[in-house]
Short mmCIF file of N, CA and C in Angstrom, two decimals:
data_model
loop_
_atom_site.label_atom_id
_atom_site.label_comp_id
_atom_site.label_asym_id
_atom_site.label_seq_id
_atom_site.Cartn_x
_atom_site.Cartn_y
_atom_site.Cartn_z
N UNK A 1 94.01 105.82 112.91
CA UNK A 1 93.72 106.55 111.69
C UNK A 1 93.28 105.59 110.59
N UNK A 2 92.54 106.12 109.64
CA UNK A 2 92.06 105.37 108.48
C UNK A 2 92.45 106.14 107.23
N UNK A 3 92.97 105.41 106.26
CA UNK A 3 93.30 106.02 104.97
C UNK A 3 92.36 105.46 103.90
N UNK A 4 91.91 106.34 103.03
CA UNK A 4 90.99 105.96 101.95
C UNK A 4 91.60 106.36 100.62
N UNK A 5 91.64 105.43 99.68
CA UNK A 5 92.20 105.71 98.35
C UNK A 5 91.14 105.36 97.31
N UNK A 6 90.76 106.37 96.54
CA UNK A 6 89.72 106.20 95.52
C UNK A 6 90.34 105.97 94.16
N UNK A 7 89.59 105.31 93.29
CA UNK A 7 89.99 105.14 91.91
C UNK A 7 88.74 104.95 91.06
N UNK A 8 88.89 105.16 89.75
CA UNK A 8 87.81 104.85 88.84
C UNK A 8 87.10 106.04 88.22
N UNK A 9 87.45 107.24 88.60
CA UNK A 9 86.80 108.39 87.99
C UNK A 9 87.25 108.59 86.55
N UNK A 10 86.63 109.55 85.88
CA UNK A 10 87.03 109.84 84.51
C UNK A 10 85.95 110.56 83.75
N UNK A 11 86.09 110.55 82.43
CA UNK A 11 85.16 111.20 81.52
C UNK A 11 84.32 110.15 80.83
N UNK A 12 83.01 110.37 80.80
CA UNK A 12 82.11 109.43 80.15
C UNK A 12 80.97 110.21 79.51
N UNK A 13 80.41 109.65 78.45
CA UNK A 13 79.27 110.30 77.80
C UNK A 13 77.99 110.01 78.56
N UNK A 14 77.05 110.90 78.42
CA UNK A 14 75.75 110.70 79.05
C UNK A 14 75.17 109.34 78.64
N UNK A 15 74.60 108.66 79.63
CA UNK A 15 74.07 107.33 79.40
C UNK A 15 75.05 106.22 79.68
N UNK A 16 76.31 106.58 79.87
CA UNK A 16 77.34 105.59 80.11
C UNK A 16 77.43 105.19 81.57
N UNK A 17 78.45 104.38 81.88
CA UNK A 17 78.64 103.84 83.21
C UNK A 17 80.09 104.02 83.66
N UNK A 18 80.25 104.10 84.96
CA UNK A 18 81.56 104.09 85.60
C UNK A 18 81.44 103.34 86.91
N UNK A 19 82.56 102.78 87.35
CA UNK A 19 82.60 102.18 88.68
C UNK A 19 83.74 102.80 89.47
N UNK A 20 83.39 103.31 90.64
CA UNK A 20 84.38 103.86 91.55
C UNK A 20 84.72 102.83 92.62
N UNK A 21 85.99 102.85 93.03
CA UNK A 21 86.44 101.98 94.11
C UNK A 21 87.09 102.81 95.19
N UNK A 22 86.96 102.36 96.42
CA UNK A 22 87.59 103.04 97.55
C UNK A 22 88.15 101.96 98.49
N UNK A 23 89.46 101.94 98.61
CA UNK A 23 90.12 100.97 99.46
C UNK A 23 90.52 101.63 100.78
N UNK A 24 90.13 101.00 101.86
CA UNK A 24 90.45 101.52 103.20
C UNK A 24 91.61 100.75 103.79
N UNK A 25 92.45 101.45 104.52
CA UNK A 25 93.56 100.82 105.22
C UNK A 25 93.75 101.52 106.55
N UNK A 26 94.57 100.90 107.40
CA UNK A 26 94.79 101.48 108.72
C UNK A 26 93.91 100.80 109.76
N UNK A 27 93.33 101.58 110.63
CA UNK A 27 92.52 101.04 111.73
C UNK A 27 91.09 100.76 111.25
N UNK A 28 90.96 99.72 110.46
CA UNK A 28 89.68 99.38 109.84
C UNK A 28 88.60 99.13 110.88
N UNK A 29 88.98 98.63 112.04
CA UNK A 29 87.99 98.31 113.06
C UNK A 29 87.24 99.55 113.53
N UNK A 30 87.75 100.73 113.20
CA UNK A 30 87.11 101.98 113.61
C UNK A 30 85.94 102.34 112.69
N UNK A 31 85.77 101.60 111.58
CA UNK A 31 84.76 101.96 110.58
C UNK A 31 83.53 101.10 110.74
N UNK A 32 82.33 101.71 110.68
CA UNK A 32 81.13 100.90 110.57
C UNK A 32 80.31 101.28 109.34
N UNK A 33 80.53 102.43 108.79
CA UNK A 33 79.79 102.86 107.61
C UNK A 33 80.77 103.45 106.60
N UNK A 34 80.58 103.09 105.34
CA UNK A 34 81.37 103.68 104.26
C UNK A 34 80.43 104.15 103.17
N UNK A 35 80.86 105.18 102.47
CA UNK A 35 79.97 105.69 101.44
C UNK A 35 80.65 106.65 100.51
N UNK A 36 79.84 107.24 99.67
CA UNK A 36 80.30 108.20 98.67
C UNK A 36 79.47 109.48 98.78
N UNK A 37 80.18 110.58 98.71
CA UNK A 37 79.57 111.89 98.62
C UNK A 37 80.11 112.56 97.36
N UNK A 38 79.46 113.60 96.91
CA UNK A 38 79.96 114.33 95.75
C UNK A 38 79.75 115.82 95.94
N UNK A 39 80.58 116.57 95.24
CA UNK A 39 80.47 118.02 95.30
C UNK A 39 80.73 118.59 93.91
N UNK A 40 79.72 119.27 93.39
CA UNK A 40 79.84 119.94 92.10
C UNK A 40 80.23 121.39 92.35
N UNK A 41 80.81 122.06 91.36
CA UNK A 41 81.22 123.46 91.54
C UNK A 41 80.06 124.34 91.99
N UNK A 42 80.28 125.11 93.05
CA UNK A 42 79.26 126.02 93.54
C UNK A 42 78.15 125.37 94.33
N UNK A 43 78.26 124.07 94.59
CA UNK A 43 77.22 123.36 95.34
C UNK A 43 77.79 122.73 96.59
N UNK A 44 76.89 122.40 97.50
CA UNK A 44 77.30 121.74 98.74
C UNK A 44 77.58 120.26 98.49
N UNK A 45 78.42 119.69 99.33
CA UNK A 45 78.68 118.26 99.25
C UNK A 45 77.40 117.52 99.64
N UNK A 46 77.08 116.49 98.87
CA UNK A 46 75.84 115.76 99.11
C UNK A 46 76.08 114.26 99.12
N UNK A 47 75.20 113.56 99.83
CA UNK A 47 75.26 112.11 99.89
C UNK A 47 74.92 111.53 98.53
N UNK A 48 75.76 110.56 98.10
CA UNK A 48 75.42 109.77 96.93
C UNK A 48 74.88 108.41 97.38
N UNK A 49 75.67 107.71 98.18
CA UNK A 49 75.25 106.40 98.68
C UNK A 49 76.14 106.01 99.84
N UNK A 50 75.59 105.23 100.77
CA UNK A 50 76.40 104.72 101.85
C UNK A 50 75.88 103.35 102.27
N UNK A 51 76.78 102.57 102.86
CA UNK A 51 76.42 101.25 103.33
C UNK A 51 76.95 101.09 104.74
N UNK A 52 76.07 100.58 105.61
CA UNK A 52 76.41 100.50 107.03
C UNK A 52 76.31 99.08 107.56
N UNK A 53 76.16 98.95 108.87
CA UNK A 53 76.07 97.63 109.50
C UNK A 53 74.93 96.79 108.92
N UNK A 54 75.20 95.49 108.76
CA UNK A 54 74.18 94.63 108.20
C UNK A 54 73.92 94.87 106.73
N UNK A 55 74.87 95.50 106.06
CA UNK A 55 74.77 95.82 104.63
C UNK A 55 73.59 96.73 104.32
N UNK A 56 73.20 97.51 105.29
CA UNK A 56 72.16 98.51 105.02
C UNK A 56 72.68 99.53 104.02
N UNK A 57 71.81 100.06 103.19
CA UNK A 57 72.20 101.05 102.19
C UNK A 57 71.27 102.25 102.21
N UNK A 58 71.82 103.36 101.78
CA UNK A 58 71.05 104.60 101.70
C UNK A 58 71.55 105.35 100.48
N UNK A 59 70.62 105.91 99.70
CA UNK A 59 70.98 106.60 98.47
C UNK A 59 70.39 108.01 98.44
N UNK A 60 71.13 108.91 97.80
CA UNK A 60 70.57 110.21 97.52
C UNK A 60 69.43 110.08 96.51
N UNK A 61 68.45 110.95 96.62
CA UNK A 61 67.26 110.84 95.77
C UNK A 61 67.61 110.91 94.28
N UNK A 62 68.60 111.70 93.93
CA UNK A 62 68.90 111.91 92.51
C UNK A 62 69.58 110.71 91.85
N UNK A 63 70.05 109.75 92.63
CA UNK A 63 70.77 108.61 92.05
C UNK A 63 70.03 107.29 92.25
N UNK A 64 68.93 107.31 92.95
CA UNK A 64 68.19 106.06 93.20
C UNK A 64 67.77 105.42 91.88
N UNK A 65 68.01 104.11 91.80
CA UNK A 65 67.67 103.38 90.59
C UNK A 65 68.76 103.40 89.53
N UNK A 66 69.76 104.26 89.70
CA UNK A 66 70.86 104.33 88.71
C UNK A 66 72.20 103.90 89.29
N UNK A 67 72.43 104.21 90.56
CA UNK A 67 73.69 103.89 91.22
C UNK A 67 73.48 102.76 92.21
N UNK A 68 74.56 102.00 92.42
CA UNK A 68 74.50 100.90 93.38
C UNK A 68 75.81 100.84 94.16
N UNK A 69 75.69 100.76 95.48
CA UNK A 69 76.87 100.67 96.33
C UNK A 69 77.01 99.25 96.84
N UNK A 70 78.25 98.80 96.92
CA UNK A 70 78.52 97.48 97.47
C UNK A 70 79.83 97.53 98.25
N UNK A 71 80.02 96.54 99.10
CA UNK A 71 81.19 96.55 99.99
C UNK A 71 81.76 95.15 100.05
N UNK A 72 83.06 95.05 99.88
CA UNK A 72 83.79 93.79 100.02
C UNK A 72 84.60 93.89 101.30
N UNK A 73 84.10 93.29 102.36
CA UNK A 73 84.78 93.41 103.66
C UNK A 73 86.14 92.73 103.67
N UNK A 74 86.28 91.67 102.88
CA UNK A 74 87.57 90.97 102.83
C UNK A 74 88.66 91.86 102.25
N UNK A 75 88.26 92.76 101.35
CA UNK A 75 89.22 93.66 100.72
C UNK A 75 89.18 95.06 101.30
N UNK A 76 88.29 95.26 102.29
CA UNK A 76 88.14 96.60 102.88
C UNK A 76 87.90 97.65 101.81
N UNK A 77 87.05 97.30 100.86
CA UNK A 77 86.82 98.14 99.70
C UNK A 77 85.32 98.34 99.50
N UNK A 78 84.96 99.55 99.14
CA UNK A 78 83.58 99.86 98.79
C UNK A 78 83.56 100.33 97.34
N UNK A 79 82.51 99.91 96.64
CA UNK A 79 82.37 100.22 95.22
C UNK A 79 81.10 101.04 94.98
N UNK A 80 81.16 101.87 93.96
CA UNK A 80 79.98 102.59 93.52
C UNK A 80 79.82 102.36 92.02
N UNK A 81 78.82 101.59 91.66
CA UNK A 81 78.50 101.36 90.26
C UNK A 81 77.52 102.44 89.81
N UNK A 82 77.91 103.20 88.82
CA UNK A 82 77.10 104.32 88.34
C UNK A 82 76.66 104.04 86.91
N UNK A 83 75.36 103.91 86.72
CA UNK A 83 74.79 103.64 85.40
C UNK A 83 73.91 104.81 84.98
N UNK A 84 73.62 104.85 83.69
CA UNK A 84 72.74 105.90 83.13
C UNK A 84 73.19 107.28 83.59
N UNK A 85 74.47 107.53 83.46
CA UNK A 85 75.02 108.80 83.96
C UNK A 85 74.47 109.99 83.18
N UNK A 86 74.31 111.08 83.91
CA UNK A 86 73.79 112.32 83.36
C UNK A 86 74.81 113.44 83.55
N UNK A 87 74.76 114.48 82.73
CA UNK A 87 75.67 115.62 82.96
C UNK A 87 75.58 116.18 84.38
N UNK A 88 74.41 116.12 84.99
CA UNK A 88 74.25 116.62 86.37
C UNK A 88 75.00 115.78 87.39
N UNK A 89 75.49 114.61 86.99
CA UNK A 89 76.28 113.79 87.89
C UNK A 89 77.74 114.24 87.94
N UNK A 90 78.11 115.18 87.10
CA UNK A 90 79.47 115.69 87.08
C UNK A 90 79.81 116.32 88.42
N UNK A 91 80.89 115.85 89.03
CA UNK A 91 81.29 116.33 90.35
C UNK A 91 82.60 115.65 90.76
N UNK A 92 83.16 116.12 91.85
CA UNK A 92 84.23 115.37 92.51
C UNK A 92 83.55 114.42 93.50
N UNK A 93 83.88 113.17 93.41
CA UNK A 93 83.29 112.14 94.27
C UNK A 93 84.29 111.78 95.37
N UNK A 94 83.80 111.83 96.60
CA UNK A 94 84.63 111.56 97.75
C UNK A 94 84.18 110.29 98.46
N UNK A 95 85.12 109.44 98.77
CA UNK A 95 84.84 108.30 99.62
C UNK A 95 84.87 108.77 101.06
N UNK A 96 83.98 108.22 101.88
CA UNK A 96 83.91 108.59 103.29
C UNK A 96 83.77 107.35 104.14
N UNK A 97 84.34 107.42 105.32
CA UNK A 97 84.22 106.33 106.29
C UNK A 97 83.85 106.93 107.63
N UNK A 98 82.91 106.29 108.29
CA UNK A 98 82.41 106.79 109.56
C UNK A 98 82.47 105.70 110.62
N UNK A 99 82.74 106.11 111.83
CA UNK A 99 82.77 105.19 112.96
C UNK A 99 83.35 105.95 114.13
N UNK A 100 84.54 105.58 114.52
CA UNK A 100 85.26 106.36 115.53
C UNK A 100 86.00 107.45 114.76
N UNK A 101 85.29 108.49 114.44
CA UNK A 101 85.86 109.55 113.61
C UNK A 101 85.23 109.55 112.22
N UNK A 102 85.55 110.57 111.47
CA UNK A 102 85.09 110.70 110.09
C UNK A 102 86.32 110.85 109.21
N UNK A 103 86.37 110.06 108.15
CA UNK A 103 87.54 110.06 107.28
C UNK A 103 87.09 110.27 105.84
N UNK A 104 87.90 111.01 105.10
CA UNK A 104 87.59 111.33 103.71
C UNK A 104 88.75 110.94 102.81
N UNK A 105 88.41 110.50 101.60
CA UNK A 105 89.42 110.30 100.58
C UNK A 105 89.76 111.62 99.92
N UNK A 106 90.68 111.56 98.96
CA UNK A 106 91.15 112.78 98.32
C UNK A 106 90.22 113.26 97.23
N UNK A 107 89.30 112.41 96.79
CA UNK A 107 88.34 112.78 95.76
C UNK A 107 88.79 112.33 94.38
N UNK A 108 87.81 112.00 93.56
CA UNK A 108 88.09 111.62 92.17
C UNK A 108 87.06 112.31 91.28
N UNK A 109 87.53 112.86 90.19
CA UNK A 109 86.66 113.63 89.31
C UNK A 109 85.86 112.71 88.39
N UNK A 110 84.57 112.97 88.32
CA UNK A 110 83.69 112.29 87.36
C UNK A 110 83.08 113.38 86.49
N UNK A 111 83.27 113.26 85.19
CA UNK A 111 82.74 114.24 84.25
C UNK A 111 81.87 113.51 83.23
N UNK A 112 80.62 113.95 83.11
CA UNK A 112 79.68 113.33 82.18
C UNK A 112 79.36 114.36 81.09
N UNK A 113 79.71 114.04 79.87
CA UNK A 113 79.49 114.95 78.76
C UNK A 113 78.13 114.67 78.12
N UNK A 114 77.53 115.72 77.60
CA UNK A 114 76.20 115.58 76.97
C UNK A 114 76.31 115.23 75.51
#
């Protein structure tokens, strides 16, 4: 099993920045890709960013150029730096880990006020 613990959400004004962290524990060897998804009220969960083998990265179209994902393998932690935040970025952000199974964090609320 893999456990994921997120931190760093909160309330920020439009144009501001936040950094989310997700620490993984447990059977880390089961993970090859980690990332962030988000879900706004009444909408489907969508990819924000993910990082896989060889530090490959993939971003959702709506966050390209504003968000950056990074991974510290020594700390088993993945980060999401969010800049130039918009009200449309308001959502619950979920950390995800993929490999032998799919694992989700509990979610952290990000609210961007206009």
